[in-house]
């Protein structure tokens, strides 16, 4: 038994210990009056007996408390009728009614929680199924749009391509959001050419970039990144879309891409910066919060979910994020990738 347990039991046992001491004092006084010649022997016997009684009583109390603690935690983990009965037996019948009421409440909440978990799982499975189904007509519309490009004006084509890209992005957001709610997500880690991964994303967003007249300037070199390609492409897509969404219409808009090695943090990095509206300094700590859109004029067109998903997925893949911004001058986000040993051998 820990010394703290002994002290706690001693504090709780003070009333009956005091009573024993008072009782001993009374009987010692009576013994002194009745048998003064054997008073010393009686005092010794009574003290030894009292100390033994107190220690034995505290030991029994400690054993009882251990049993109560064990049955209490068993009852909390599983408030079944069996555990309820054991707990009532351990603490006594005086609290039987209160415990029965508590047990019924816990069982009702446990049933409600199981039902909610089942509904949440069914909903997540439905969303994933729906996302995969909706991707087919989106792919078909993209194919038809590409084949009929000559039959429409450049402006109409760009607008339709932009709308298709928006639909595809929103569908991907739903899918990744649903996956993040799952208890376990499988990531397919592989050696990824970072520059080619970015180029694939930019190719998908070509219509959006052309419509908004945003130019991409790349100073990227291949760095040995090991990550999940599909998730990484989604992260890049959200960052690029944000850069385009908050670009300035009155000036020529740019997105700069640069890769390198951060010697201080011993990580490879990808820096994505723009010359758009930027973010208010007061808003910067909250840009990764779910639903946060800030005070920018384009905030009304934002759901506040894109960067939230970026942060969550980067945490999952152990990618560190650094951001900096100067309002009305631009925004920069830097992704720092962990170094995986033997990555170049893959």
mmCIF file of N, CA, C and O in Angstrom, residues 211-260:
data_model
loop_
_atom_site.group_PDB
_atom_site.id
_atom_site.type_symbol
_atom_site.label_atom_id
_atom_site.label_comp_id
_atom_site.label_asym_id
_atom_site.label_seq_id
_atom_site.Cartn_x
_atom_site.Cartn_y
_atom_site.Cartn_z
ATOM 1 N N UNK A 211 -8.544 31.289 -66.597
ATOM 2 C CA UNK A 211 -9.668 32.214 -66.449
ATOM 3 C C UNK A 211 -9.305 33.376 -65.536
ATOM 4 O O UNK A 211 -9.674 34.530 -65.793
ATOM 5 N N UNK A 212 -8.587 33.071 -64.445
ATOM 6 C CA UNK A 212 -8.201 34.123 -63.495
ATOM 7 C C UNK A 212 -6.893 34.804 -63.885
ATOM 8 O O UNK A 212 -6.450 35.720 -63.191
ATOM 9 N N UNK A 213 -6.290 34.337 -65.014
ATOM 10 C CA UNK A 213 -5.044 34.911 -65.521
ATOM 11 C C UNK A 213 -3.946 34.915 -64.461
ATOM 12 O O UNK A 213 -3.290 35.935 -64.194
ATOM 13 N N UNK A 214 -3.763 33.761 -63.848
ATOM 14 C CA UNK A 214 -2.718 33.585 -62.835
ATOM 15 C C UNK A 214 -1.569 32.803 -63.463
ATOM 16 O O UNK A 214 -1.778 31.721 -64.018
ATOM 17 N N UNK A 215 -0.369 33.330 -63.371
ATOM 18 C CA UNK A 215 0.815 32.688 -63.943
ATOM 19 C C UNK A 215 1.584 31.949 -62.847
ATOM 20 O O UNK A 215 1.784 32.487 -61.750
ATOM 21 N N UNK A 216 2.009 30.735 -63.162
ATOM 22 C CA UNK A 216 2.784 29.935 -62.217
ATOM 23 C C UNK A 216 4.249 29.983 -62.614
ATOM 24 O O UNK A 216 4.606 29.692 -63.762
ATOM 25 N N UNK A 217 5.103 30.368 -61.688
ATOM 26 C CA UNK A 217 6.550 30.412 -61.910
ATOM 27 C C UNK A 217 7.180 29.354 -61.017
ATOM 28 O O UNK A 217 7.078 29.417 -59.785
ATOM 29 N N UNK A 218 7.821 28.376 -61.647
ATOM 30 C CA UNK A 218 8.342 27.241 -60.891
ATOM 31 C C UNK A 218 9.863 27.240 -60.852
ATOM 32 O O UNK A 218 10.528 27.395 -61.881
ATOM 33 N N UNK A 219 10.392 27.106 -59.645
ATOM 34 C CA UNK A 219 11.827 26.896 -59.435
ATOM 35 C C UNK A 219 11.971 25.605 -58.614
ATOM 36 O O UNK A 219 12.569 25.591 -57.540
ATOM 37 N N UNK A 220 11.408 24.550 -59.147
ATOM 38 C CA UNK A 220 11.345 23.288 -58.417
ATOM 39 C C UNK A 220 12.363 22.299 -58.951
ATOM 40 O O UNK A 220 12.588 22.199 -60.154
ATOM 41 N N UNK A 221 12.963 21.589 -58.037
ATOM 42 C CA UNK A 221 13.818 20.452 -58.367
ATOM 43 C C UNK A 221 13.279 19.225 -57.646
ATOM 44 O O UNK A 221 12.602 19.343 -56.625
ATOM 45 N N UNK A 222 13.585 18.075 -58.187
ATOM 46 C CA UNK A 222 13.099 16.858 -57.554
ATOM 47 C C UNK A 222 13.816 16.651 -56.220
ATOM 48 O O UNK A 222 15.042 16.730 -56.149
ATOM 49 N N UNK A 223 13.044 16.441 -55.185
ATOM 50 C CA UNK A 223 13.602 16.140 -53.865
ATOM 51 C C UNK A 223 13.029 14.807 -53.401
ATOM 52 O O UNK A 223 11.906 14.443 -53.770
ATOM 53 N N UNK A 224 13.779 14.042 -52.610
ATOM 54 C CA UNK A 224 13.355 12.680 -52.230
ATOM 55 C C UNK A 224 12.223 12.664 -51.205
ATOM 56 O O UNK A 224 12.442 12.472 -50.014
ATOM 57 N N UNK A 225 11.015 12.886 -51.672
ATOM 58 C CA UNK A 225 9.849 12.894 -50.797
ATOM 59 C C UNK A 225 9.190 11.516 -50.788
ATOM 60 O O UNK A 225 9.004 10.895 -51.836
ATOM 61 N N UNK A 226 8.842 11.058 -49.625
ATOM 62 C CA UNK A 226 8.063 9.830 -49.475
ATOM 63 C C UNK A 226 6.758 10.192 -48.788
ATOM 64 O O UNK A 226 6.754 10.680 -47.662
ATOM 65 N N UNK A 227 5.644 10.001 -49.488
ATOM 66 C CA UNK A 227 4.349 10.381 -48.936
ATOM 67 C C UNK A 227 3.248 9.643 -49.699
ATOM 68 O O UNK A 227 3.515 8.781 -50.533
ATOM 69 N N UNK A 228 2.000 10.014 -49.401
ATOM 70 C CA UNK A 228 0.850 9.461 -50.101
ATOM 71 C C UNK A 228 0.504 10.408 -51.256
ATOM 72 O O UNK A 228 0.137 11.571 -51.026
ATOM 73 N N UNK A 229 0.634 9.928 -52.469
ATOM 74 C CA UNK A 229 0.513 10.802 -53.637
ATOM 75 C C UNK A 229 -0.865 11.432 -53.748
ATOM 76 O O UNK A 229 -0.991 12.641 -53.977
ATOM 77 N N UNK A 230 -1.907 10.640 -53.598
ATOM 78 C CA UNK A 230 -3.265 11.154 -53.760
ATOM 79 C C UNK A 230 -3.571 12.235 -52.722
ATOM 80 O O UNK A 230 -4.155 13.278 -53.038
ATOM 81 N N UNK A 231 -3.166 11.992 -51.484
ATOM 82 C CA UNK A 231 -3.392 12.972 -50.426
ATOM 83 C C UNK A 231 -2.577 14.231 -50.670
ATOM 84 O O UNK A 231 -3.056 15.353 -50.477
ATOM 85 N N UNK A 232 -1.337 14.050 -51.125
ATOM 86 C CA UNK A 232 -0.474 15.187 -51.406
ATOM 87 C C UNK A 232 -1.049 16.047 -52.535
ATOM 88 O O UNK A 232 -1.020 17.285 -52.461
ATOM 89 N N UNK A 233 -1.584 15.412 -53.564
ATOM 90 C CA UNK A 233 -2.198 16.164 -54.662
ATOM 91 C C UNK A 233 -3.409 16.957 -54.180
ATOM 92 O O UNK A 233 -3.630 18.091 -54.609
ATOM 93 N N UNK A 234 -4.161 16.370 -53.278
ATOM 94 C CA UNK A 234 -5.310 17.093 -52.715
ATOM 95 C C UNK A 234 -4.839 18.311 -51.924
ATOM 96 O O UNK A 234 -5.424 19.392 -52.024
ATOM 97 N N UNK A 235 -3.776 18.147 -51.138
ATOM 98 C CA UNK A 235 -3.231 19.268 -50.359
ATOM 99 C C UNK A 235 -2.786 20.391 -51.289
ATOM 100 O O UNK A 235 -3.114 21.569 -51.069
ATOM 101 N N UNK A 236 -2.041 20.036 -52.350
ATOM 102 C CA UNK A 236 -1.589 21.052 -53.309
ATOM 103 C C UNK A 236 -2.771 21.738 -53.975
ATOM 104 O O UNK A 236 -2.766 22.959 -54.173
ATOM 105 N N UNK A 237 -3.791 20.968 -54.317
ATOM 106 C CA UNK A 237 -4.968 21.539 -54.980
ATOM 107 C C UNK A 237 -5.622 22.608 -54.114
ATOM 108 O O UNK A 237 -5.963 23.693 -54.592
ATOM 109 N N UNK A 238 -5.786 22.320 -52.829
ATOM 110 C CA UNK A 238 -6.426 23.281 -51.932
ATOM 111 C C UNK A 238 -5.600 24.558 -51.802
ATOM 112 O O UNK A 238 -6.138 25.667 -51.786
ATOM 113 N N UNK A 239 -4.269 24.410 -51.750
ATOM 114 C CA UNK A 239 -3.403 25.587 -51.613
ATOM 115 C C UNK A 239 -3.446 26.425 -52.888
ATOM 116 O O UNK A 239 -3.547 27.664 -52.836
ATOM 117 N N UNK A 240 -3.382 25.774 -54.055
ATOM 118 C CA UNK A 240 -3.419 26.509 -55.325
ATOM 119 C C UNK A 240 -4.766 27.208 -55.521
ATOM 120 O O UNK A 240 -4.823 28.359 -55.966
ATOM 121 N N UNK A 241 -5.848 26.525 -55.203
ATOM 122 C CA UNK A 241 -7.176 27.125 -55.359
ATOM 123 C C UNK A 241 -7.315 28.347 -54.452
ATOM 124 O O UNK A 241 -7.873 29.369 -54.849
ATOM 125 N N UNK A 242 -6.788 28.247 -53.238
ATOM 126 C CA UNK A 242 -6.823 29.400 -52.332
ATOM 127 C C UNK A 242 -6.038 30.574 -52.904
ATOM 128 O O UNK A 242 -6.460 31.727 -52.807
ATOM 129 N N UNK A 243 -4.869 30.277 -53.487
ATOM 130 C CA UNK A 243 -4.038 31.336 -54.060
ATOM 131 C C UNK A 243 -4.767 32.028 -55.212
ATOM 132 O O UNK A 243 -4.709 33.258 -55.344
ATOM 133 N N UNK A 244 -5.472 31.238 -56.035
ATOM 134 C CA UNK A 244 -6.220 31.813 -57.154
ATOM 135 C C UNK A 244 -7.431 32.587 -56.635
ATOM 136 O O UNK A 244 -7.735 33.685 -57.107
ATOM 137 N N UNK A 245 -8.117 32.021 -55.666
ATOM 138 C CA UNK A 245 -9.336 32.641 -55.139
ATOM 139 C C UNK A 245 -9.058 34.022 -54.549
ATOM 140 O O UNK A 245 -9.866 34.946 -54.681
ATOM 141 N N UNK A 246 -7.893 34.176 -53.903
ATOM 142 C CA UNK A 246 -7.576 35.444 -53.256
ATOM 143 C C UNK A 246 -6.555 36.257 -54.050
ATOM 144 O O UNK A 246 -5.822 37.057 -53.483
ATOM 145 N N UNK A 247 -6.501 36.028 -55.359
ATOM 146 C CA UNK A 247 -5.624 36.838 -56.213
ATOM 147 C C UNK A 247 -6.254 38.206 -56.460
ATOM 148 O O UNK A 247 -7.460 38.393 -56.290
ATOM 149 N N UNK A 248 -5.431 39.155 -56.863
ATOM 150 C CA UNK A 248 -5.911 40.509 -57.161
ATOM 151 C C UNK A 248 -6.229 40.619 -58.645
ATOM 152 O O UNK A 248 -5.427 40.215 -59.490
ATOM 153 N N UNK A 249 -7.375 41.191 -58.955
ATOM 154 C CA UNK A 249 -7.781 41.333 -60.351
ATOM 155 C C UNK A 249 -7.106 42.525 -61.027
ATOM 156 O O UNK A 249 -6.945 42.549 -62.241
ATOM 157 N N UNK A 250 -6.692 43.503 -60.254
ATOM 158 C CA UNK A 250 -6.166 44.737 -60.845
ATOM 159 C C UNK A 250 -4.682 44.636 -61.208
ATOM 160 O O UNK A 250 -4.125 45.534 -61.843
ATOM 161 N N UNK A 251 -4.005 43.551 -60.809
ATOM 162 C CA UNK A 251 -2.590 43.389 -61.155
ATOM 163 C C UNK A 251 -2.373 42.007 -61.763
ATOM 164 O O UNK A 251 -3.249 41.142 -61.720
ATOM 165 N N UNK A 252 -1.213 41.810 -62.345
ATOM 166 C CA UNK A 252 -0.846 40.508 -62.874
ATOM 167 C C UNK A 252 -0.540 39.573 -61.711
ATOM 168 O O UNK A 252 0.348 39.851 -60.893
ATOM 169 N N UNK A 253 -1.272 38.472 -61.633
ATOM 170 C CA UNK A 253 -1.143 37.570 -60.488
ATOM 171 C C UNK A 253 -0.150 36.453 -60.779
ATOM 172 O O UNK A 253 -0.120 35.898 -61.889
ATOM 173 N N UNK A 254 0.622 36.106 -59.752
ATOM 174 C CA UNK A 254 1.628 35.062 -59.883
ATOM 175 C C UNK A 254 1.526 34.085 -58.708
ATOM 176 O O UNK A 254 1.123 34.453 -57.608
ATOM 177 N N UNK A 255 1.957 32.850 -58.971
ATOM 178 C CA UNK A 255 2.197 31.856 -57.929
ATOM 179 C C UNK A 255 3.613 31.346 -58.127
ATOM 180 O O UNK A 255 3.961 30.894 -59.226
ATOM 181 N N UNK A 256 4.444 31.445 -57.080
ATOM 182 C CA UNK A 256 5.821 30.990 -57.164
ATOM 183 C C UNK A 256 5.969 29.661 -56.420
ATOM 184 O O UNK A 256 5.480 29.510 -55.285
ATOM 185 N N UNK A 257 6.661 28.738 -57.047
ATOM 186 C CA UNK A 257 6.924 27.426 -56.435
ATOM 187 C C UNK A 257 8.432 27.248 -56.307
ATOM 188 O O UNK A 257 9.187 27.511 -57.254
ATOM 189 N N UNK A 258 8.866 26.821 -55.143
ATOM 190 C CA UNK A 258 10.292 26.608 -54.921
ATOM 191 C C UNK A 258 10.502 25.442 -53.965
ATOM 192 O O UNK A 258 9.797 25.316 -52.954
ATOM 193 N N UNK A 259 11.455 24.600 -54.296
ATOM 194 C CA UNK A 259 11.820 23.492 -53.412
ATOM 195 C C UNK A 259 13.249 23.691 -52.925
ATOM 196 O O UNK A 259 14.042 24.414 -53.541
ATOM 197 N N UNK A 260 13.584 23.032 -51.827
ATOM 198 C CA UNK A 260 14.936 23.124 -51.299
ATOM 199 C C UNK A 260 15.078 22.321 -50.027
ATOM 200 O O UNK A 260 14.182 21.544 -49.657
#
